[in-house]
Structures are given as C-alpha cells and as structure tokens.
C-alpha cells in the first residue's frame, strides 16, 4: 500500500513510527497510509528549516518571487493531477477541486508581488540630517497547521507569502487527505526552492504539540475547528509565538422580502450543499424575513435538494460528493436525528441515500430543516455537512440580532434589492466577511480572510496584506551622517 511520507530538507522521509489509514470517501476503501510524525521528526524538520534560514533571508525578494512564478506555472501544469488527488482523498467533485486550486494559485500570484509588498516606508529629514525608514524583516522558522476541507488552498494561503517574505516553513497538513499538499509542496523544489526552506511533516496531535512547544518556531498559522484553534492560540502564545488561528463557523444568509427569490435559492443551493457543506464559509442557516418568503424559499429549495446529483466526485456532472470519513457521516446523521428530536421540521431527509456502486461510501443526501429555533443544537453547532436550516423571523433587525448573538462570525450574506437595507446590514453585522447577493464572500487573494468572534483567534487575518504583516517583523531605522568637522554637543532633553 502507498505510504505518504514526510518531506524534510528536500527529501522524502519516513520515521517508521505510527501510521493512519487514508480513505477514498466515495468508496470507503483505504487508499494509503500516512506517516504520523514524532517529536523527533518535527525536530528534524525544524533543524532543516533553521539551517536554511540565513541564506534564504539573504536571498533578494526578487529572486524569491521568481521561484514563486515558476511554482505557479508548475501548479497550472499539474492541475489535473492535483484535482485527482483532491477528489480521491477528500471526495469533493472535480469542478469544486478545480475551483479550490484556482483560488490557491491566486495566493501564489499575490506572493509574486513580494518585491513591491516588501518595499517598506521611507522618510527623509525626520530631523536635521536624519533619514528614517521602516523595513519588514522575516521572522525565521514559521509553521502552518491546516484542515482537511481545503487540502490545496489553505496551505497555499500560508507558505507562498511566508516564504517570499524570507521565512522558512514547516507545514503540518491534515492527516485525513495529505497527498495533495505533499505533492504541491514538492513542486516548490522543482521550481528551484533551496532544500530546507519548505518542509512537510505529516501527523496528528503529537506533531502539532511538538511545533507548539518548539523554541525554534517563531510563528504559527492555524486553520481548523474552533476548539483546536483556541488551544493552538493559547498554547502557542504562552510559548512566546505569534499565532493566528482561524476556527469554525455558522454562516447565515438573510433572505429579504424584496429579494430575487429564484436567484437566492440557486445561490443557497451551491453555498449550502457545495463540497457537501464542508466549507468554513458554507451557508448553513437561511434566515427568511416573513412567512411568505420562508414558504416560497422552502418550496423551491425542497424541489432542488431532492434532485441533487450525488455520487463519486470523479464522475462528471455530479454536484455533491461524500463526507470525509465514516465518523463524520455518523456525526452529521446524529445531528440530523437530534434536530428531529428537538422539534425542527425535517422537510428533506437525506439520511437513507444509496449511491449505486458506492454502497460503502460516506454519502449523506441533502437535508433541509424548516422552523429551526435559536436554542436547538442544529442551530448552535457547526454541522459541517449537507444540512441547511431555515429560520423564520419578522424583520431584518430580528435576523441581525440573531446573527450577532451567535458565537461564530465568519461569513454572512443578505439577499435583497434594497440598497439601504444592504448598507445597514453590512455596517452593523458582527461578522468578518459579508456578501450582498454574494453567497460565499471569500475575499480575493489581494484582500485578507478572517472571521470575527470565535471564528478567529489573533489580530491578523489570513493571506493578502495581513499575511505580509503576519510573516514579517517591522524594524525602523533612523540614520544620520554628520558633516565631517561639525562638533555636536550633548543633548539631555528628549529629541524633538
Ligand atoms: P480540525 O480542527 O479537526 O483539524 C485541523 C488541524 O488540527 C489538523 O491538521 C489536525 O491534525 C490538527 N488537530 C486536530 N486535533 C488536534 C488536537 N487535539 N491537538 C492538536 N492538533 C489537532 O479541523 P478539520 O476537521 O480538519 O477541519 C474542519 C474545521 O476547520 C471546521 O470547523 C471548519 O470550519 C474549519 N475551517 C475554518 C476555516 C477558516 O478559515 N476559518 C477554513 C477551513 C476550515
């Protein structure tokens, strides 16, 4: 069976320790085993990254960016292979895998602008004969810990920018679908990146804890569930590291009475059931303003949820693949059971779906709940599956109060034709990323991505301009070259 190893100092490495099965979720079959890195393996990666840092720090940003340009070309050339790995281990349909990879490549394109982004700031004559400038220096060895749901894109949010800023990097991808991030990482070597600048350690909590406790790691970027994000932030900062930890979500879409309901329903279908609901920006709650809107939305959604094309992501034309693991399938089905027990109206029940030829796959059909209340478990919890909850309210303000009270604040959107309502909503909603008639308002690569409340721990968001700040340390230098022969007396007052 295929063994997915680590990649340290430009070489494949297997520590012959613990392993975990990797599944094809569409068939339920084991397709590989992944090495679970030990503390020693993490230290080996740390040593490689630390040794590579001085020369990489001294490499001009332009040369670093040129490697990123080649990396982008290699990603384009290997798109089909990468998408096949994504679909095999994650289960998402091929079109969706292509979308994920394209958004990842956009982050590489942004990183190619490093020479411009790292120019710093300069002021001439801040005092008599004194010039002053700020420059962004790299931190050293930085680490990234990533979730299963975007195995290509989320790592690409992190290391292209970290590396062009002059840092060296250790990636700990999800152990559930590790092939794509490993394959992509190796392309960096082909693009000309010196050994040791980028390393991959596969693994679980053992490897993560070794990174959190290592004195070599200067900063950690984490993306995953909120309990782990909180743990990473608390432990990493207690060990003196800079940490950004992006967590889970419960994203609401408000449907106003004046909205184009057909367009809103089409948008909700993709946002709720795309990638089987396993997106941190997935819409999992539709908040309908008024009973007429709710009745119309539920009727139109029901017709479409019933006819979702569900199957192996490898088969062209499918709209939704399986969940990532059997455990996740059981968890999501259990939450649907719970919604029924708590009194929500399960309009469409996807629990007994059978996909011909894929009976062992981790499939769940689309589920649609109506009359969901704020105190129900299905409303409070991030389900991370193909389950959409419809909530009925009487006003925009009631919808907004509900969203603002939720513990998460990642994404949200409003469907309306009313500019005043949209502006009021965008201005006052306590959520980090807002869409107006845009169901998945994932910022483009030259903005930054981050939620509010318990969806992000730390001060800086992921990628874009915030990533330049996260992966660099500012130094401000004031310089004076006195004219020869000019004597200066001591000055005891604070210089002004
Ligand atoms: P997860 O928290 O289980 O795992 C994320 C990473 O943490 C993995 O690399 C995993 O190996 C590691 N990990 C897991 N348990 C750990 C532990 N006890 N100690 C130390 N490390 C541990 O998340 P997941 O299930 O892989 O991904 C889904 C979650 O990620 C969802 O909650 C989703 O909303 C979130 N997510 C958030 C964003 C965002 O940008 N906010 C983006 C994608 C996914």
PDB file of C-alpha atoms in Angstrom, residues 207-459:
ATOM      1  CA  UNK A 207       3.367  16.640  15.641  1.00  0.00           C
ATOM      2  CA  UNK A 208       1.223  19.709  16.382  1.00  0.00           C
ATOM      3  CA  UNK A 209       2.265  19.743  20.033  1.00  0.00           C
ATOM      4  CA  UNK A 210       5.931  19.409  19.060  1.00  0.00           C
ATOM      5  CA  UNK A 211       5.530  22.526  16.852  1.00  0.00           C
ATOM      6  CA  UNK A 212       3.721  24.408  19.621  1.00  0.00           C
ATOM      7  CA  UNK A 213       6.471  23.688  22.144  1.00  0.00           C
ATOM      8  CA  UNK A 214       9.481  24.069  19.838  1.00  0.00           C
ATOM      9  CA  UNK A 215      11.594  27.133  20.699  1.00  0.00           C
ATOM     10  CA  UNK A 216      12.618  27.271  17.014  1.00  0.00           C
ATOM     11  CA  UNK A 217       9.123  28.117  15.731  1.00  0.00           C
ATOM     12  CA  UNK A 218       8.580  31.888  15.686  1.00  0.00           C
ATOM     13  CA  UNK A 219       5.007  31.941  14.416  1.00  0.00           C
ATOM     14  CA  UNK A 220       2.101  29.597  13.724  1.00  0.00           C
ATOM     15  CA  UNK A 221      -0.754  29.920  11.258  1.00  0.00           C
ATOM     16  CA  UNK A 222      -3.610  27.550  12.039  1.00  0.00           C
ATOM     17  CA  UNK A 223      -6.898  26.845  10.265  1.00  0.00           C
ATOM     18  CA  UNK A 224      -9.338  24.282  11.660  1.00  0.00           C
ATOM     19  CA  UNK A 225     -12.123  23.845  14.186  1.00  0.00           C
ATOM     20  CA  UNK A 226     -12.700  26.367  16.980  1.00  0.00           C
ATOM     21  CA  UNK A 227     -11.761  24.171  19.985  1.00  0.00           C
ATOM     22  CA  UNK A 228      -8.401  23.315  18.389  1.00  0.00           C
ATOM     23  CA  UNK A 229      -7.887  26.909  17.190  1.00  0.00           C
ATOM     24  CA  UNK A 230      -8.383  28.127  20.736  1.00  0.00           C
ATOM     25  CA  UNK A 231      -5.936  25.517  22.052  1.00  0.00           C
ATOM     26  CA  UNK A 232      -3.326  26.438  19.401  1.00  0.00           C
ATOM     27  CA  UNK A 233      -3.676  30.138  20.157  1.00  0.00           C
ATOM     28  CA  UNK A 234      -3.448  29.708  23.941  1.00  0.00           C
ATOM     29  CA  UNK A 235      -0.531  27.253  23.842  1.00  0.00           C
ATOM     30  CA  UNK A 236       1.391  28.965  21.050  1.00  0.00           C
ATOM     31  CA  UNK A 237       1.181  32.448  22.582  1.00  0.00           C
ATOM     32  CA  UNK A 238       2.066  31.033  26.031  1.00  0.00           C
ATOM     33  CA  UNK A 239       5.257  29.778  24.372  1.00  0.00           C
ATOM     34  CA  UNK A 240       6.057  33.232  23.014  1.00  0.00           C
ATOM     35  CA  UNK A 241       4.960  32.674  19.422  1.00  0.00           C
ATOM     36  CA  UNK A 242       2.976  34.916  17.116  1.00  0.00           C
ATOM     37  CA  UNK A 243      -0.233  32.995  16.355  1.00  0.00           C
ATOM     38  CA  UNK A 244      -3.191  33.414  14.031  1.00  0.00           C
ATOM     39  CA  UNK A 245      -5.778  30.654  14.497  1.00  0.00           C
ATOM     40  CA  UNK A 246      -8.845  30.566  12.261  1.00  0.00           C
ATOM     41  CA  UNK A 247     -11.727  28.469  13.554  1.00  0.00           C
ATOM     42  CA  UNK A 248     -15.204  27.232  12.746  1.00  0.00           C
ATOM     43  CA  UNK A 249     -18.349  28.959  11.578  1.00  0.00           C
ATOM     44  CA  UNK A 250     -22.124  29.084  11.325  1.00  0.00           C
ATOM     45  CA  UNK A 251     -22.871  31.274   8.342  1.00  0.00           C
ATOM     46  CA  UNK A 252     -26.310  32.830   7.939  1.00  0.00           C
ATOM     47  CA  UNK A 253     -27.918  34.108   4.734  1.00  0.00           C
ATOM     48  CA  UNK A 254     -30.733  36.613   5.219  1.00  0.00           C
ATOM     49  CA  UNK A 255     -33.449  36.489   2.551  1.00  0.00           C
ATOM     50  CA  UNK A 256     -35.409  39.751   2.412  1.00  0.00           C
ATOM     51  CA  UNK A 257     -38.971  40.019   1.066  1.00  0.00           C
ATOM     52  CA  UNK A 258     -37.765  42.095  -1.905  1.00  0.00           C
ATOM     53  CA  UNK A 259     -35.039  39.615  -2.922  1.00  0.00           C
ATOM     54  CA  UNK A 260     -34.989  37.837  -6.276  1.00  0.00           C
ATOM     55  CA  UNK A 261     -36.084  34.557  -4.669  1.00  0.00           C
ATOM     56  CA  UNK A 262     -35.173  32.275  -7.585  1.00  0.00           C
ATOM     57  CA  UNK A 263     -31.620  33.629  -7.685  1.00  0.00           C
ATOM     58  CA  UNK A 264     -31.365  33.484  -3.898  1.00  0.00           C
ATOM     59  CA  UNK A 265     -32.471  29.833  -3.878  1.00  0.00           C
ATOM     60  CA  UNK A 266     -29.971  28.893  -6.599  1.00  0.00           C
ATOM     61  CA  UNK A 267     -27.221  30.667  -4.664  1.00  0.00           C
ATOM     62  CA  UNK A 268     -28.239  28.930  -1.423  1.00  0.00           C
ATOM     63  CA  UNK A 269     -28.083  25.512  -3.069  1.00  0.00           C
ATOM     64  CA  UNK A 270     -24.422  25.917  -4.049  1.00  0.00           C
ATOM     65  CA  UNK A 271     -23.442  27.623  -0.803  1.00  0.00           C
ATOM     66  CA  UNK A 272     -25.147  25.064   1.464  1.00  0.00           C
ATOM     67  CA  UNK A 273     -24.581  21.786  -0.382  1.00  0.00           C
ATOM     68  CA  UNK A 274     -21.411  22.502  -2.428  1.00  0.00           C
ATOM     69  CA  UNK A 275     -18.496  20.415  -1.135  1.00  0.00           C
ATOM     70  CA  UNK A 276     -21.099  18.524   0.942  1.00  0.00           C
ATOM     71  CA  UNK A 277     -21.313  21.532   3.282  1.00  0.00           C
ATOM     72  CA  UNK A 278     -17.695  21.016   4.347  1.00  0.00           C
ATOM     73  CA  UNK A 279     -16.638  24.638   3.886  1.00  0.00           C
ATOM     74  CA  UNK A 280     -15.977  27.139   6.648  1.00  0.00           C
ATOM     75  CA  UNK A 281     -17.903  29.657   4.507  1.00  0.00           C
ATOM     76  CA  UNK A 282     -20.803  27.286   3.723  1.00  0.00           C
ATOM     77  CA  UNK A 283     -24.221  28.803   4.335  1.00  0.00           C
ATOM     78  CA  UNK A 284     -25.866  26.582   6.931  1.00  0.00           C
ATOM     79  CA  UNK A 285     -28.715  28.868   8.037  1.00  0.00           C
ATOM     80  CA  UNK A 286     -31.189  30.689   5.777  1.00  0.00           C
ATOM     81  CA  UNK A 287     -32.949  33.403   7.767  1.00  0.00           C
ATOM     82  CA  UNK A 288     -36.169  34.258   5.941  1.00  0.00           C
ATOM     83  CA  UNK A 289     -37.814  37.584   6.738  1.00  0.00           C
ATOM     84  CA  UNK A 290     -41.561  36.934   6.748  1.00  0.00           C
ATOM     85  CA  UNK A 291     -43.553  33.700   6.449  1.00  0.00           C
ATOM     86  CA  UNK A 292     -44.350  34.245   2.761  1.00  0.00           C
ATOM     87  CA  UNK A 293     -40.638  34.405   1.940  1.00  0.00           C
ATOM     88  CA  UNK A 294     -39.963  31.309   4.062  1.00  0.00           C
ATOM     89  CA  UNK A 295     -42.764  29.289   2.423  1.00  0.00           C
ATOM     90  CA  UNK A 296     -41.523  30.213  -1.040  1.00  0.00           C
ATOM     91  CA  UNK A 297     -37.836  29.549  -0.226  1.00  0.00           C
ATOM     92  CA  UNK A 298     -38.579  26.176   1.423  1.00  0.00           C
ATOM     93  CA  UNK A 299     -40.783  25.028  -1.501  1.00  0.00           C
ATOM     94  CA  UNK A 300     -38.167  25.978  -4.093  1.00  0.00           C
ATOM     95  CA  UNK A 301     -35.231  24.602  -2.085  1.00  0.00           C
ATOM     96  CA  UNK A 302     -37.069  21.300  -1.489  1.00  0.00           C
ATOM     97  CA  UNK A 303     -37.501  20.714  -5.214  1.00  0.00           C
ATOM     98  CA  UNK A 304     -33.795  21.262  -5.820  1.00  0.00           C
ATOM     99  CA  UNK A 305     -32.455  19.369  -2.777  1.00  0.00           C
ATOM    100  CA  UNK A 306     -34.472  16.299  -3.819  1.00  0.00           C
ATOM    101  CA  UNK A 307     -32.817  16.280  -7.231  1.00  0.00           C
ATOM    102  CA  UNK A 308     -29.207  16.959  -6.186  1.00  0.00           C
ATOM    103  CA  UNK A 309     -26.848  14.816  -8.241  1.00  0.00           C
ATOM    104  CA  UNK A 310     -24.885  12.932  -5.594  1.00  0.00           C
ATOM    105  CA  UNK A 311     -22.080  10.476  -6.266  1.00  0.00           C
ATOM    106  CA  UNK A 312     -18.375   9.978  -6.749  1.00  0.00           C
ATOM    107  CA  UNK A 313     -16.623  13.264  -7.449  1.00  0.00           C
ATOM    108  CA  UNK A 314     -14.730  11.528 -10.256  1.00  0.00           C
ATOM    109  CA  UNK A 315     -17.930  11.187 -12.290  1.00  0.00           C
ATOM    110  CA  UNK A 316     -18.563  14.241 -14.458  1.00  0.00           C
ATOM    111  CA  UNK A 317     -21.753  16.145 -13.724  1.00  0.00           C
ATOM    112  CA  UNK A 318     -22.059  15.296 -10.034  1.00  0.00           C
ATOM    113  CA  UNK A 319     -22.973  18.193  -7.753  1.00  0.00           C
ATOM    114  CA  UNK A 320     -22.119  16.692  -4.368  1.00  0.00           C
ATOM    115  CA  UNK A 321     -19.720  14.003  -3.202  1.00  0.00           C
ATOM    116  CA  UNK A 322     -19.414  12.139   0.113  1.00  0.00           C
ATOM    117  CA  UNK A 323     -18.426  13.348   3.577  1.00  0.00           C
ATOM    118  CA  UNK A 324     -14.776  12.961   4.532  1.00  0.00           C
ATOM    119  CA  UNK A 325     -14.967   9.954   6.894  1.00  0.00           C
ATOM    120  CA  UNK A 326     -17.409   7.446   8.313  1.00  0.00           C
ATOM    121  CA  UNK A 327     -17.060   9.181  11.685  1.00  0.00           C
ATOM    122  CA  UNK A 328     -18.128  12.488  10.102  1.00  0.00           C
ATOM    123  CA  UNK A 329     -21.052  10.747   8.378  1.00  0.00           C
ATOM    124  CA  UNK A 330     -22.210   9.336  11.725  1.00  0.00           C
ATOM    125  CA  UNK A 331     -21.718  12.682  13.449  1.00  0.00           C
ATOM    126  CA  UNK A 332     -23.753  14.639  10.867  1.00  0.00           C
ATOM    127  CA  UNK A 333     -26.510  11.976  10.721  1.00  0.00           C
ATOM    128  CA  UNK A 334     -26.643  12.105  14.524  1.00  0.00           C
ATOM    129  CA  UNK A 335     -27.112  15.875  14.426  1.00  0.00           C
ATOM    130  CA  UNK A 336     -29.986  15.437  11.946  1.00  0.00           C
ATOM    131  CA  UNK A 337     -31.589  12.913  14.361  1.00  0.00           C
ATOM    132  CA  UNK A 338     -31.112  15.476  17.086  1.00  0.00           C
ATOM    133  CA  UNK A 339     -32.826  18.223  15.043  1.00  0.00           C
ATOM    134  CA  UNK A 340     -35.876  15.973  14.601  1.00  0.00           C
ATOM    135  CA  UNK A 341     -35.944  15.124  18.323  1.00  0.00           C
ATOM    136  CA  UNK A 342     -35.741  18.817  19.246  1.00  0.00           C
ATOM    137  CA  UNK A 343     -38.785  19.591  17.089  1.00  0.00           C
ATOM    138  CA  UNK A 344     -37.441  21.122  13.863  1.00  0.00           C
ATOM    139  CA  UNK A 345     -39.343  20.162  10.710  1.00  0.00           C
ATOM    140  CA  UNK A 346     -37.142  17.899   8.535  1.00  0.00           C
ATOM    141  CA  UNK A 347     -38.552  18.736   5.096  1.00  0.00           C
ATOM    142  CA  UNK A 348     -35.991  16.727   3.132  1.00  0.00           C
ATOM    143  CA  UNK A 349     -34.262  13.762   4.787  1.00  0.00           C
ATOM    144  CA  UNK A 350     -31.015  12.643   3.154  1.00  0.00           C
ATOM    145  CA  UNK A 351     -30.123  10.021   5.747  1.00  0.00           C
ATOM    146  CA  UNK A 352     -31.092   6.924   3.801  1.00  0.00           C
ATOM    147  CA  UNK A 353     -29.399   7.721   0.500  1.00  0.00           C
ATOM    148  CA  UNK A 354     -27.803   4.880  -1.501  1.00  0.00           C
ATOM    149  CA  UNK A 355     -25.345   5.613  -4.297  1.00  0.00           C
ATOM    150  CA  UNK A 356     -25.321   2.678  -6.706  1.00  0.00           C
ATOM    151  CA  UNK A 357     -21.888   1.075  -6.954  1.00  0.00           C
ATOM    152  CA  UNK A 358     -20.646   3.091  -3.954  1.00  0.00           C
ATOM    153  CA  UNK A 359     -22.568   1.427  -1.130  1.00  0.00           C
ATOM    154  CA  UNK A 360     -19.595   1.637   1.249  1.00  0.00           C
ATOM    155  CA  UNK A 361     -19.000   5.347   0.524  1.00  0.00           C
ATOM    156  CA  UNK A 362     -19.586   8.004   3.196  1.00  0.00           C
ATOM    157  CA  UNK A 363     -22.587   9.566   1.456  1.00  0.00           C
ATOM    158  CA  UNK A 364     -25.338  11.619   3.030  1.00  0.00           C
ATOM    159  CA  UNK A 365     -28.101  13.168   0.956  1.00  0.00           C
ATOM    160  CA  UNK A 366     -29.001  16.852   1.222  1.00  0.00           C
ATOM    161  CA  UNK A 367     -31.077  17.604   4.334  1.00  0.00           C
ATOM    162  CA  UNK A 368     -33.370  20.610   4.760  1.00  0.00           C
ATOM    163  CA  UNK A 369     -34.869  21.726   8.067  1.00  0.00           C
ATOM    164  CA  UNK A 370     -37.636  24.325   8.468  1.00  0.00           C
ATOM    165  CA  UNK A 371     -38.845  26.069  11.669  1.00  0.00           C
ATOM    166  CA  UNK A 372     -35.430  25.861  13.316  1.00  0.00           C
ATOM    167  CA  UNK A 373     -35.167  27.751  16.625  1.00  0.00           C
ATOM    168  CA  UNK A 374     -32.130  29.501  18.090  1.00  0.00           C
ATOM    169  CA  UNK A 375     -31.910  27.191  21.108  1.00  0.00           C
ATOM    170  CA  UNK A 376     -31.702  23.987  19.036  1.00  0.00           C
ATOM    171  CA  UNK A 377     -28.443  22.032  18.774  1.00  0.00           C
ATOM    172  CA  UNK A 378     -28.602  22.095  14.954  1.00  0.00           C
ATOM    173  CA  UNK A 379     -28.657  25.908  15.129  1.00  0.00           C
ATOM    174  CA  UNK A 380     -25.932  26.290  17.722  1.00  0.00           C
ATOM    175  CA  UNK A 381     -23.467  23.722  16.295  1.00  0.00           C
ATOM    176  CA  UNK A 382     -21.281  23.903  13.215  1.00  0.00           C
ATOM    177  CA  UNK A 383     -22.636  20.789  11.442  1.00  0.00           C
ATOM    178  CA  UNK A 384     -20.127  20.762   8.549  1.00  0.00           C
ATOM    179  CA  UNK A 385     -22.358  18.620   6.380  1.00  0.00           C
ATOM    180  CA  UNK A 386     -25.116  18.975   3.735  1.00  0.00           C
ATOM    181  CA  UNK A 387     -27.721  20.332   6.140  1.00  0.00           C
ATOM    182  CA  UNK A 388     -29.470  23.676   5.682  1.00  0.00           C
ATOM    183  CA  UNK A 389     -31.596  25.141   8.486  1.00  0.00           C
ATOM    184  CA  UNK A 390     -34.373  27.604   7.683  1.00  0.00           C
ATOM    185  CA  UNK A 391     -35.191  30.088  10.441  1.00  0.00           C
ATOM    186  CA  UNK A 392     -38.248  32.341  10.239  1.00  0.00           C
ATOM    187  CA  UNK A 393     -38.106  35.919  11.563  1.00  0.00           C
ATOM    188  CA  UNK A 394     -40.285  39.019  11.195  1.00  0.00           C
ATOM    189  CA  UNK A 395     -37.743  41.760  10.466  1.00  0.00           C
ATOM    190  CA  UNK A 396     -34.219  42.442   9.291  1.00  0.00           C
ATOM    191  CA  UNK A 397     -33.349  43.664  12.784  1.00  0.00           C
ATOM    192  CA  UNK A 398     -34.507  40.364  14.288  1.00  0.00           C
ATOM    193  CA  UNK A 399     -32.368  38.474  11.765  1.00  0.00           C
ATOM    194  CA  UNK A 400     -29.352  40.633  12.581  1.00  0.00           C
ATOM    195  CA  UNK A 401     -29.817  40.300  16.350  1.00  0.00           C
ATOM    196  CA  UNK A 402     -29.818  36.538  15.944  1.00  0.00           C
ATOM    197  CA  UNK A 403     -26.648  36.516  13.811  1.00  0.00           C
ATOM    198  CA  UNK A 404     -24.899  38.907  16.169  1.00  0.00           C
ATOM    199  CA  UNK A 405     -25.679  36.674  19.154  1.00  0.00           C
ATOM    200  CA  UNK A 406     -24.140  33.571  17.560  1.00  0.00           C
ATOM    201  CA  UNK A 407     -20.724  32.563  18.882  1.00  0.00           C
ATOM    202  CA  UNK A 408     -19.248  32.449  15.350  1.00  0.00           C
ATOM    203  CA  UNK A 409     -18.757  35.365  12.996  1.00  0.00           C
ATOM    204  CA  UNK A 410     -17.031  34.052   9.884  1.00  0.00           C
ATOM    205  CA  UNK A 411     -19.229  34.854   6.868  1.00  0.00           C
ATOM    206  CA  UNK A 412     -22.764  36.021   6.164  1.00  0.00           C
ATOM    207  CA  UNK A 413     -24.789  37.415   3.309  1.00  0.00           C
ATOM    208  CA  UNK A 414     -28.009  39.228   2.539  1.00  0.00           C
ATOM    209  CA  UNK A 415     -30.220  38.737  -0.493  1.00  0.00           C
ATOM    210  CA  UNK A 416     -32.084  41.962  -1.261  1.00  0.00           C
ATOM    211  CA  UNK A 417     -32.757  44.635  -3.879  1.00  0.00           C
ATOM    212  CA  UNK A 418     -32.798  47.338  -1.205  1.00  0.00           C
ATOM    213  CA  UNK A 419     -29.512  49.259  -1.051  1.00  0.00           C
ATOM    214  CA  UNK A 420     -30.360  50.876   2.269  1.00  0.00           C
ATOM    215  CA  UNK A 421     -31.018  47.511   3.922  1.00  0.00           C
ATOM    216  CA  UNK A 422     -27.828  46.048   2.444  1.00  0.00           C
ATOM    217  CA  UNK A 423     -25.775  49.003   3.671  1.00  0.00           C
ATOM    218  CA  UNK A 424     -27.276  48.861   7.164  1.00  0.00           C
ATOM    219  CA  UNK A 425     -26.650  45.108   7.306  1.00  0.00           C
ATOM    220  CA  UNK A 426     -23.000  45.384   6.131  1.00  0.00           C
ATOM    221  CA  UNK A 427     -22.353  48.195   8.575  1.00  0.00           C
ATOM    222  CA  UNK A 428     -23.793  46.649  11.731  1.00  0.00           C
ATOM    223  CA  UNK A 429     -23.420  42.897  11.394  1.00  0.00           C
ATOM    224  CA  UNK A 430     -20.827  41.356  13.749  1.00  0.00           C
ATOM    225  CA  UNK A 431     -19.243  39.130  11.117  1.00  0.00           C
ATOM    226  CA  UNK A 432     -15.860  39.394   9.363  1.00  0.00           C
ATOM    227  CA  UNK A 433     -16.850  38.666   5.750  1.00  0.00           C
ATOM    228  CA  UNK A 434     -20.125  39.949   4.310  1.00  0.00           C
ATOM    229  CA  UNK A 435     -21.822  39.312   0.971  1.00  0.00           C
ATOM    230  CA  UNK A 436     -24.584  41.359  -0.628  1.00  0.00           C
ATOM    231  CA  UNK A 437     -26.260  38.954  -3.067  1.00  0.00           C
ATOM    232  CA  UNK A 438     -22.931  37.061  -2.912  1.00  0.00           C
ATOM    233  CA  UNK A 439     -23.430  33.793  -1.011  1.00  0.00           C
ATOM    234  CA  UNK A 440     -19.771  32.882  -0.383  1.00  0.00           C
ATOM    235  CA  UNK A 441     -17.971  36.190   0.164  1.00  0.00           C
ATOM    236  CA  UNK A 442     -14.477  34.663   0.325  1.00  0.00           C
ATOM    237  CA  UNK A 443     -12.136  37.646  -0.151  1.00  0.00           C
ATOM    238  CA  UNK A 444      -9.874  37.588  -3.185  1.00  0.00           C
ATOM    239  CA  UNK A 445      -6.145  36.963  -2.711  1.00  0.00           C
ATOM    240  CA  UNK A 446      -5.265  40.666  -2.520  1.00  0.00           C
ATOM    241  CA  UNK A 447      -7.635  41.254   0.416  1.00  0.00           C
ATOM    242  CA  UNK A 448      -7.418  39.197   3.622  1.00  0.00           C
ATOM    243  CA  UNK A 449      -9.598  36.406   5.015  1.00  0.00           C
ATOM    244  CA  UNK A 450     -10.779  36.361   8.603  1.00  0.00           C
ATOM    245  CA  UNK A 451     -13.858  35.989  10.751  1.00  0.00           C
ATOM    246  CA  UNK A 452     -14.844  37.727  13.959  1.00  0.00           C
ATOM    247  CA  UNK A 453     -15.732  36.401  17.422  1.00  0.00           C
ATOM    248  CA  UNK A 454     -14.843  32.719  17.928  1.00  0.00           C
ATOM    249  CA  UNK A 455     -14.031  32.232  14.240  1.00  0.00           C
ATOM    250  CA  UNK A 456     -10.574  33.823  14.588  1.00  0.00           C
ATOM    251  CA  UNK A 457      -8.096  33.994  17.451  1.00  0.00           C
ATOM    252  CA  UNK A 458      -5.350  36.554  16.882  1.00  0.00           C
ATOM    253  CA  UNK A 459      -5.102  40.016  15.411  1.00  0.00           C
TER     254      UNK A 459
END
